[in-house]
């Protein structure tokens, strides 16, 4: 590609998006460099999934620009763009809903390879390699989604995303449907993949504790605007915005409330901030 290697892989510049008269995002700028993990955190309804859909080119912004490797992802449609499209992939929140129940796990990954243009003769070996890469037993390739656990399904979703050789994975709440142990294992897998392949992530969660484990840099989204951004550890140790403090409080259940703020518990109630 003729894209400058030092330029960001993904760049959103002052992006706005409305649904009818509801503003989902306003003036949001964000960049992900090659190999970088950027975390996006915010409570439900703050605009995280809208941002993911814009980054993936599933939605077009009303204002501002979105670029992946210098191109508008919303326009990456034609056959000629297949290779570039394959460099940008998605890991969903609910793998059970995103995997075809009639396809065995290996077939689902094979189908992604086929769409990407991998020749038929190479697909079985590629599926086996992808299963190994995400730590799934080869025998699980013959199972249907209903025969797999949530954690296994999420690994199939990651294998399917890796099938096209991506540079960036957009992960929208990938751990929130998993139990604690499966969550930790998935975060370990994503960390290991990143170290091995140099993958970049846009990693989205409502849980600052989860984001902190993976992200180099974090943006805090509230009501469709970025209210704070910085290195993950800095946000964790000394959040500047009261909303970030509330998220931190919700994540740890132990942090003292910010001055003048009522204590939040499991459910964020931050409209007063
Ligand atoms: P999050 O992922 O942080 O929960 P979303 O991006 O899903 O946030 O939603 C942001 C806002 O946009 C919310 O107020 C939500 O109700 C609204 N919204 C999201 N998708 C749609 C849609 N397809 N039509 C109308 N409103 C939507
Ligand atoms: Mg969402």
mmCIF file of C-alpha atoms and ligand atoms in Angstrom:
data_model
loop_
_atom_site.group_PDB
_atom_site.id
_atom_site.type_symbol
_atom_site.label_atom_id
_atom_site.label_comp_id
_atom_site.label_asym_id
_atom_site.label_seq_id
_atom_site.Cartn_x
_atom_site.Cartn_y
_atom_site.Cartn_z
ATOM 1 C CA UNK A 1 0.000 0.000 0.000
ATOM 2 C CA UNK A 2 1.193 3.519 -0.626
ATOM 3 C CA UNK A 3 0.215 4.519 2.881
ATOM 4 C CA UNK A 4 2.882 6.162 5.025
ATOM 5 C CA UNK A 5 4.009 3.644 7.674
ATOM 6 C CA UNK A 6 4.352 6.378 10.307
ATOM 7 C CA UNK A 7 0.819 7.711 9.689
ATOM 8 C CA UNK A 8 -2.003 6.464 11.901
ATOM 9 C CA UNK A 9 -3.705 3.285 10.747
ATOM 10 C CA UNK A 10 -7.099 4.600 11.804
ATOM 11 C CA UNK A 11 -7.931 8.282 12.092
ATOM 12 C CA UNK A 12 -11.237 9.892 12.999
ATOM 13 C CA UNK A 13 -11.228 13.646 12.684
ATOM 14 C CA UNK A 14 -13.990 15.704 14.371
ATOM 15 C CA UNK A 15 -16.597 13.094 13.629
ATOM 16 C CA UNK A 16 -20.281 13.708 14.268
ATOM 17 C CA UNK A 17 -23.170 11.268 13.963
ATOM 18 C CA UNK A 18 -26.872 11.664 14.686
ATOM 19 C CA UNK A 19 -29.754 9.226 14.616
ATOM 20 C CA UNK A 20 -32.772 11.373 13.824
ATOM 21 C CA UNK A 21 -32.655 14.154 16.396
ATOM 22 C CA UNK A 22 -30.439 12.166 18.774
ATOM 23 C CA UNK A 23 -26.738 13.048 18.771
ATOM 24 C CA UNK A 24 -24.666 9.886 19.145
ATOM 25 C CA UNK A 25 -21.230 11.451 18.547
ATOM 26 C CA UNK A 26 -20.016 15.014 18.385
ATOM 27 C CA UNK A 27 -16.555 16.303 17.434
ATOM 28 C CA UNK A 28 -14.778 13.036 18.173
ATOM 29 C CA UNK A 29 -11.158 12.707 17.058
ATOM 30 C CA UNK A 30 -9.176 9.546 17.592
ATOM 31 C CA UNK A 31 -6.113 7.939 16.038
ATOM 32 C CA UNK A 32 -4.692 4.429 16.288
ATOM 33 C CA UNK A 33 -1.060 3.950 15.215
ATOM 34 C CA UNK A 34 0.215 0.647 13.793
ATOM 35 C CA UNK A 35 0.668 -1.813 16.674
ATOM 36 C CA UNK A 36 -1.022 0.469 19.184
ATOM 37 C CA UNK A 37 -3.945 -0.455 21.447
ATOM 38 C CA UNK A 38 -6.335 2.417 22.014
ATOM 39 C CA UNK A 39 -9.035 1.885 24.610
ATOM 40 C CA UNK A 40 -12.442 3.509 24.421
ATOM 41 C CA UNK A 41 -14.459 3.552 27.613
ATOM 42 C CA UNK A 42 -17.856 4.989 28.499
ATOM 43 C CA UNK A 43 -21.168 3.945 29.961
ATOM 44 C CA UNK A 44 -23.964 2.386 27.932
ATOM 45 C CA UNK A 45 -25.340 4.832 25.355
ATOM 46 C CA UNK A 46 -22.200 7.015 25.279
ATOM 47 C CA UNK A 47 -21.642 6.274 21.573
ATOM 48 C CA UNK A 48 -19.012 3.499 21.657
ATOM 49 C CA UNK A 49 -20.690 1.125 19.187
ATOM 50 C CA UNK A 50 -21.514 4.007 16.860
ATOM 51 C CA UNK A 51 -17.824 4.880 16.810
ATOM 52 C CA UNK A 52 -16.959 1.217 16.107
ATOM 53 C CA UNK A 53 -19.409 1.114 13.182
ATOM 54 C CA UNK A 54 -17.954 4.338 11.761
ATOM 55 C CA UNK A 55 -14.400 2.978 12.092
ATOM 56 C CA UNK A 56 -15.430 -0.213 10.279
ATOM 57 C CA UNK A 57 -17.164 1.682 7.477
ATOM 58 C CA UNK A 58 -20.580 0.243 8.349
ATOM 59 C CA UNK A 59 -21.881 3.768 8.878
ATOM 60 C CA UNK A 60 -20.924 7.094 7.297
ATOM 61 C CA UNK A 61 -20.386 10.135 9.537
ATOM 62 C CA UNK A 62 -22.621 13.210 9.213
ATOM 63 C CA UNK A 63 -19.592 15.452 9.686
ATOM 64 C CA UNK A 64 -15.837 14.988 9.945
ATOM 65 C CA UNK A 65 -13.772 12.249 8.338
ATOM 66 C CA UNK A 66 -12.845 8.620 8.978
ATOM 67 C CA UNK A 67 -9.731 7.133 7.379
ATOM 68 C CA UNK A 68 -8.254 3.653 7.507
ATOM 69 C CA UNK A 69 -4.787 3.457 5.920
ATOM 70 C CA UNK A 70 -5.599 6.798 4.332
ATOM 71 C CA UNK A 71 -8.882 5.625 2.785
ATOM 72 C CA UNK A 72 -12.531 6.107 3.683
ATOM 73 C CA UNK A 73 -13.627 2.705 5.057
ATOM 74 C CA UNK A 74 -17.249 3.400 4.115
ATOM 75 C CA UNK A 75 -16.161 3.352 0.463
ATOM 76 C CA UNK A 76 -14.111 0.135 0.629
ATOM 77 C CA UNK A 77 -16.616 -1.954 -1.246
ATOM 78 C CA UNK A 78 -15.315 -3.144 -4.608
ATOM 79 C CA UNK A 79 -13.318 -6.255 -5.360
ATOM 80 C CA UNK A 80 -10.154 -4.230 -5.822
ATOM 81 C CA UNK A 81 -10.417 -3.122 -2.191
ATOM 82 C CA UNK A 82 -10.756 -6.621 -0.755
ATOM 83 C CA UNK A 83 -7.156 -6.743 0.471
ATOM 84 C CA UNK A 84 -7.408 -3.406 2.221
ATOM 85 C CA UNK A 85 -10.791 -4.322 3.693
ATOM 86 C CA UNK A 86 -9.244 -7.480 5.106
ATOM 87 C CA UNK A 87 -6.734 -5.374 7.033
ATOM 88 C CA UNK A 88 -9.578 -3.962 9.147
ATOM 89 C CA UNK A 89 -11.571 -6.517 11.154
ATOM 90 C CA UNK A 90 -14.131 -6.809 13.917
ATOM 91 C CA UNK A 91 -14.570 -8.836 17.099
ATOM 92 C CA UNK A 92 -18.178 -8.558 18.287
ATOM 93 C CA UNK A 93 -19.727 -8.449 21.734
ATOM 94 C CA UNK A 94 -21.939 -11.487 21.146
ATOM 95 C CA UNK A 95 -20.135 -14.121 19.039
ATOM 96 C CA UNK A 96 -23.122 -16.469 19.332
ATOM 97 C CA UNK A 97 -25.245 -13.939 17.478
ATOM 98 C CA UNK A 98 -22.608 -13.200 14.857
ATOM 99 C CA UNK A 99 -21.773 -16.821 13.938
ATOM 100 C CA UNK A 100 -24.086 -18.744 11.616
ATOM 101 C CA UNK A 101 -25.633 -21.542 13.775
ATOM 102 C CA UNK A 102 -25.671 -23.881 10.745
ATOM 103 C CA UNK A 103 -21.914 -23.670 10.154
ATOM 104 C CA UNK A 104 -19.331 -25.677 12.088
ATOM 105 C CA UNK A 105 -16.646 -23.486 13.703
ATOM 106 C CA UNK A 106 -14.061 -24.545 11.116
ATOM 107 C CA UNK A 107 -16.483 -23.784 8.287
ATOM 108 C CA UNK A 108 -17.110 -20.291 9.652
ATOM 109 C CA UNK A 109 -13.389 -19.551 9.590
ATOM 110 C CA UNK A 110 -13.050 -21.240 6.171
ATOM 111 C CA UNK A 111 -15.858 -19.069 4.824
ATOM 112 C CA UNK A 112 -13.993 -15.908 5.895
ATOM 113 C CA UNK A 113 -10.892 -17.233 4.103
ATOM 114 C CA UNK A 114 -12.946 -17.887 0.974
ATOM 115 C CA UNK A 115 -14.406 -14.363 0.988
ATOM 116 C CA UNK A 116 -10.885 -13.044 1.339
ATOM 117 C CA UNK A 117 -9.807 -15.000 -1.732
ATOM 118 C CA UNK A 118 -7.712 -17.750 -0.129
ATOM 119 C CA UNK A 119 -7.589 -20.627 -2.664
ATOM 120 C CA UNK A 120 -9.649 -23.679 -1.737
ATOM 121 C CA UNK A 121 -6.582 -25.924 -1.580
ATOM 122 C CA UNK A 122 -4.994 -23.756 1.132
ATOM 123 C CA UNK A 123 -8.047 -23.282 3.319
ATOM 124 C CA UNK A 124 -7.937 -26.398 5.526
ATOM 125 C CA UNK A 125 -4.333 -25.741 6.531
ATOM 126 C CA UNK A 126 -5.124 -22.068 7.116
ATOM 127 C CA UNK A 127 -8.083 -22.973 9.370
ATOM 128 C CA UNK A 128 -5.856 -25.310 11.404
ATOM 129 C CA UNK A 129 -3.211 -22.622 11.744
ATOM 130 C CA UNK A 130 -5.788 -20.022 12.857
ATOM 131 C CA UNK A 131 -7.285 -22.422 15.426
ATOM 132 C CA UNK A 132 -3.799 -23.011 16.837
ATOM 133 C CA UNK A 133 -3.159 -19.267 16.903
ATOM 134 C CA UNK A 134 -6.182 -18.635 19.132
ATOM 135 C CA UNK A 135 -5.538 -21.658 21.364
ATOM 136 C CA UNK A 136 -8.449 -23.837 20.206
ATOM 137 C CA UNK A 137 -8.127 -27.626 19.999
ATOM 138 C CA UNK A 138 -8.281 -28.729 16.333
ATOM 139 C CA UNK A 139 -11.213 -31.059 17.139
ATOM 140 C CA UNK A 140 -13.384 -28.046 18.018
ATOM 141 C CA UNK A 141 -13.464 -27.077 14.321
ATOM 142 C CA UNK A 142 -16.123 -29.775 13.802
ATOM 143 C CA UNK A 143 -18.471 -28.310 16.438
ATOM 144 C CA UNK A 144 -21.469 -26.104 15.867
ATOM 145 C CA UNK A 145 -21.761 -22.790 17.757
ATOM 146 C CA UNK A 146 -24.351 -24.277 20.157
ATOM 147 C CA UNK A 147 -21.757 -26.896 21.182
ATOM 148 C CA UNK A 148 -19.161 -24.309 22.208
ATOM 149 C CA UNK A 149 -18.765 -22.200 25.361
ATOM 150 C CA UNK A 150 -18.827 -18.392 25.266
ATOM 151 C CA UNK A 151 -15.056 -18.236 25.616
ATOM 152 C CA UNK A 152 -14.525 -20.780 22.823
ATOM 153 C CA UNK A 153 -16.964 -18.909 20.574
ATOM 154 C CA UNK A 154 -15.125 -15.676 21.146
ATOM 155 C CA UNK A 155 -11.889 -17.415 20.085
ATOM 156 C CA UNK A 156 -13.615 -18.612 16.912
ATOM 157 C CA UNK A 157 -14.664 -14.988 16.300
ATOM 158 C CA UNK A 158 -11.034 -13.888 16.765
ATOM 159 C CA UNK A 159 -9.803 -16.660 14.432
ATOM 160 C CA UNK A 160 -12.320 -15.571 11.823
ATOM 161 C CA UNK A 161 -11.163 -11.954 12.154
ATOM 162 C CA UNK A 162 -7.519 -13.038 11.789
ATOM 163 C CA UNK A 163 -8.331 -14.998 8.604
ATOM 164 C CA UNK A 164 -7.881 -11.931 6.402
ATOM 165 C CA UNK A 165 -4.521 -10.857 7.866
ATOM 166 C CA UNK A 166 -5.715 -7.693 9.634
ATOM 167 C CA UNK A 167 -3.576 -4.807 10.896
ATOM 168 C CA UNK A 168 -6.362 -3.523 13.141
ATOM 169 C CA UNK A 169 -9.063 -5.302 15.134
ATOM 170 C CA UNK A 170 -12.005 -3.268 16.375
ATOM 171 C CA UNK A 171 -13.190 -5.095 19.501
ATOM 172 C CA UNK A 172 -16.583 -3.867 20.764
ATOM 173 C CA UNK A 173 -17.069 -5.106 24.341
ATOM 174 C CA UNK A 174 -15.512 -8.481 23.460
ATOM 175 C CA UNK A 175 -15.394 -9.663 27.078
ATOM 176 C CA UNK A 176 -18.685 -8.406 28.456
ATOM 177 C CA UNK A 177 -20.632 -11.597 27.661
ATOM 178 C CA UNK A 178 -17.954 -13.773 29.326
ATOM 179 C CA UNK A 179 -17.434 -14.870 32.912
ATOM 180 C CA UNK A 180 -14.404 -13.536 34.806
ATOM 181 C CA UNK A 181 -12.090 -16.450 33.998
ATOM 182 C CA UNK A 182 -12.963 -16.475 30.282
ATOM 183 C CA UNK A 183 -12.539 -12.675 30.239
ATOM 184 C CA UNK A 184 -9.015 -12.954 31.609
ATOM 185 C CA UNK A 185 -8.117 -15.686 29.117
ATOM 186 C CA UNK A 186 -9.395 -13.629 26.170
ATOM 187 C CA UNK A 187 -7.410 -10.568 27.304
ATOM 188 C CA UNK A 188 -4.304 -12.774 27.590
ATOM 189 C CA UNK A 189 -4.918 -14.081 24.076
ATOM 190 C CA UNK A 190 -5.299 -10.575 22.624
ATOM 191 C CA UNK A 191 -2.095 -9.489 24.392
ATOM 192 C CA UNK A 192 -0.188 -12.495 23.079
ATOM 193 C CA UNK A 193 -1.471 -11.980 19.503
ATOM 194 C CA UNK A 194 -0.415 -8.373 19.635
ATOM 195 C CA UNK A 195 3.078 -9.280 20.788
ATOM 196 C CA UNK A 196 3.419 -11.970 18.139
ATOM 197 C CA UNK A 197 1.952 -10.122 15.144
ATOM 198 C CA UNK A 198 2.095 -6.372 15.844
ATOM 199 C CA UNK A 199 -1.708 -6.088 15.573
ATOM 200 C CA UNK A 200 -3.332 -2.816 16.577
ATOM 201 C CA UNK A 201 -6.614 -2.733 18.519
ATOM 202 C CA UNK A 202 -9.402 -0.300 19.068
ATOM 203 C CA UNK A 203 -10.623 -1.905 22.271
ATOM 204 C CA UNK A 204 -14.034 -0.838 23.532
ATOM 205 C CA UNK A 205 -15.554 -1.536 26.929
ATOM 206 C CA UNK A 206 -17.758 0.056 29.548
ATOM 207 C CA UNK A 207 -15.307 -1.336 32.123
ATOM 208 C CA UNK A 208 -12.208 0.771 32.756
ATOM 209 C CA UNK A 209 -10.554 -2.116 34.614
ATOM 210 C CA UNK A 210 -10.768 -4.280 31.475
ATOM 211 C CA UNK A 211 -9.599 -1.505 29.156
ATOM 212 C CA UNK A 212 -6.665 -0.740 31.406
ATOM 213 C CA UNK A 213 -5.336 -4.300 31.110
ATOM 214 C CA UNK A 214 -4.823 -3.972 27.372
ATOM 215 C CA UNK A 215 -4.772 -0.333 26.267
ATOM 216 C CA UNK A 216 -1.710 1.845 25.891
ATOM 217 C CA UNK A 217 -3.894 4.923 25.663
ATOM 218 C CA UNK A 218 -7.512 5.467 26.677
ATOM 219 C CA UNK A 219 -10.249 7.852 25.545
ATOM 220 C CA UNK A 220 -13.251 8.430 27.775
ATOM 221 C CA UNK A 221 -16.515 8.959 25.931
ATOM 222 C CA UNK A 222 -19.531 10.571 27.555
ATOM 223 C CA UNK A 223 -22.733 11.560 25.764
ATOM 224 C CA UNK A 224 -20.914 11.288 22.446
ATOM 225 C CA UNK A 225 -17.934 13.478 23.360
ATOM 226 C CA UNK A 226 -14.400 12.673 24.456
ATOM 227 C CA UNK A 227 -14.104 14.112 27.969
ATOM 228 C CA UNK A 228 -10.628 12.836 28.788
ATOM 229 C CA UNK A 229 -7.792 10.958 27.148
ATOM 230 C CA UNK A 230 -4.350 9.833 28.185
ATOM 231 C CA UNK A 231 -2.117 6.892 29.051
ATOM 232 C CA UNK A 232 -4.109 4.073 30.663
ATOM 233 C CA UNK A 233 -2.135 4.139 33.916
ATOM 234 C CA UNK A 234 -2.427 7.903 34.295
ATOM 235 C CA UNK A 235 -6.214 7.745 33.920
ATOM 236 C CA UNK A 236 -6.338 4.928 36.438
ATOM 237 C CA UNK A 237 -4.076 6.596 38.990
ATOM 238 C CA UNK A 238 -5.270 10.182 38.661
ATOM 239 C CA UNK A 239 -8.402 10.676 36.569
ATOM 240 C CA UNK A 240 -8.843 14.350 35.716
ATOM 241 C CA UNK A 241 -12.539 14.327 34.824
ATOM 242 C CA UNK A 242 -15.212 13.487 37.423
ATOM 243 C CA UNK A 243 -16.846 11.151 34.892
ATOM 244 C CA UNK A 244 -13.622 9.142 34.592
ATOM 245 C CA UNK A 245 -13.579 8.978 38.388
ATOM 246 C CA UNK A 246 -17.106 7.594 38.366
ATOM 247 C CA UNK A 247 -16.096 4.943 35.817
ATOM 248 C CA UNK A 248 -13.096 4.090 37.958
ATOM 249 C CA UNK A 249 -15.274 3.850 41.023
ATOM 250 C CA UNK A 250 -17.633 1.512 39.175
ATOM 251 C CA UNK A 251 -14.683 -0.586 37.970
ATOM 252 C CA UNK A 252 -13.025 -1.021 41.348
ATOM 253 C CA UNK A 253 -16.017 -0.657 43.620
ATOM 254 C CA UNK A 254 -13.529 0.764 46.103
ATOM 255 C CA UNK A 255 -12.232 4.118 44.924
ATOM 256 C CA UNK A 256 -13.409 7.082 46.970
ATOM 257 C CA UNK A 257 -15.997 9.254 45.274
ATOM 258 C CA UNK A 258 -14.863 12.517 43.752
ATOM 259 C CA UNK A 259 -15.535 15.551 45.942
ATOM 260 C CA UNK A 260 -19.137 16.633 45.696
ATOM 261 C CA UNK A 261 -20.239 13.489 43.913
ATOM 262 C CA UNK A 262 -22.542 10.852 45.331
ATOM 263 C CA UNK A 263 -20.967 7.435 45.461
ATOM 264 C CA UNK A 264 -21.763 5.248 42.460
ATOM 265 C CA UNK A 265 -22.075 1.514 42.775
ATOM 266 C CA UNK A 266 -22.501 -1.075 40.053
ATOM 267 C CA UNK A 267 -24.679 1.090 37.889
ATOM 268 C CA UNK A 268 -23.390 4.428 36.814
ATOM 269 C CA UNK A 269 -25.580 7.392 37.440
ATOM 270 C CA UNK A 270 -23.532 10.234 36.094
ATOM 271 C CA UNK A 271 -26.031 12.636 34.569
ATOM 272 C CA UNK A 272 -25.293 15.103 37.343
ATOM 273 C CA UNK A 273 -21.621 15.393 36.324
HETATM 274 P P1 LIG B 1 -22.852 2.454 23.379
HETATM 275 O O1 LIG B 1 -22.266 1.434 22.457
HETATM 276 O O2 LIG B 1 -21.831 3.278 24.108
HETATM 277 O O3 LIG B 1 -23.859 1.871 24.312
HETATM 278 P P2 LIG B 1 -24.297 3.425 21.032
HETATM 279 O O4 LIG B 1 -23.324 3.928 20.028
HETATM 280 O O5 LIG B 1 -24.877 2.088 20.818
HETATM 281 O O6 LIG B 1 -23.630 3.544 22.484
HETATM 282 O O7 LIG B 1 -25.479 4.472 21.145
HETATM 283 C C1 LIG B 1 -25.266 5.875 21.282
HETATM 284 C C2 LIG B 1 -26.613 6.597 21.267
HETATM 285 O O8 LIG B 1 -27.202 6.456 19.982
HETATM 286 C C3 LIG B 1 -27.609 6.038 22.257
HETATM 287 O O9 LIG B 1 -28.373 7.103 22.714
HETATM 288 C C4 LIG B 1 -28.445 5.081 21.414
HETATM 289 O O10 LIG B 1 -29.743 4.959 21.934
HETATM 290 C C5 LIG B 1 -28.454 5.778 20.062
HETATM 291 N N1 LIG B 1 -28.506 4.831 18.942
HETATM 292 C C6 LIG B 1 -27.599 3.866 18.654
HETATM 293 N N2 LIG B 1 -27.940 3.187 17.542
HETATM 294 C C7 LIG B 1 -29.087 3.757 17.095
HETATM 295 C C8 LIG B 1 -29.942 3.527 15.962
HETATM 296 N N3 LIG B 1 -29.657 2.574 15.062
HETATM 297 N N4 LIG B 1 -31.048 4.304 15.858
HETATM 298 C C9 LIG B 1 -31.331 5.277 16.754
HETATM 299 N N5 LIG B 1 -30.556 5.552 17.828
HETATM 300 C C10 LIG B 1 -29.456 4.802 18.003
HETATM 301 MG MG1 LIG B 2 -22.274 -0.654 22.470
#
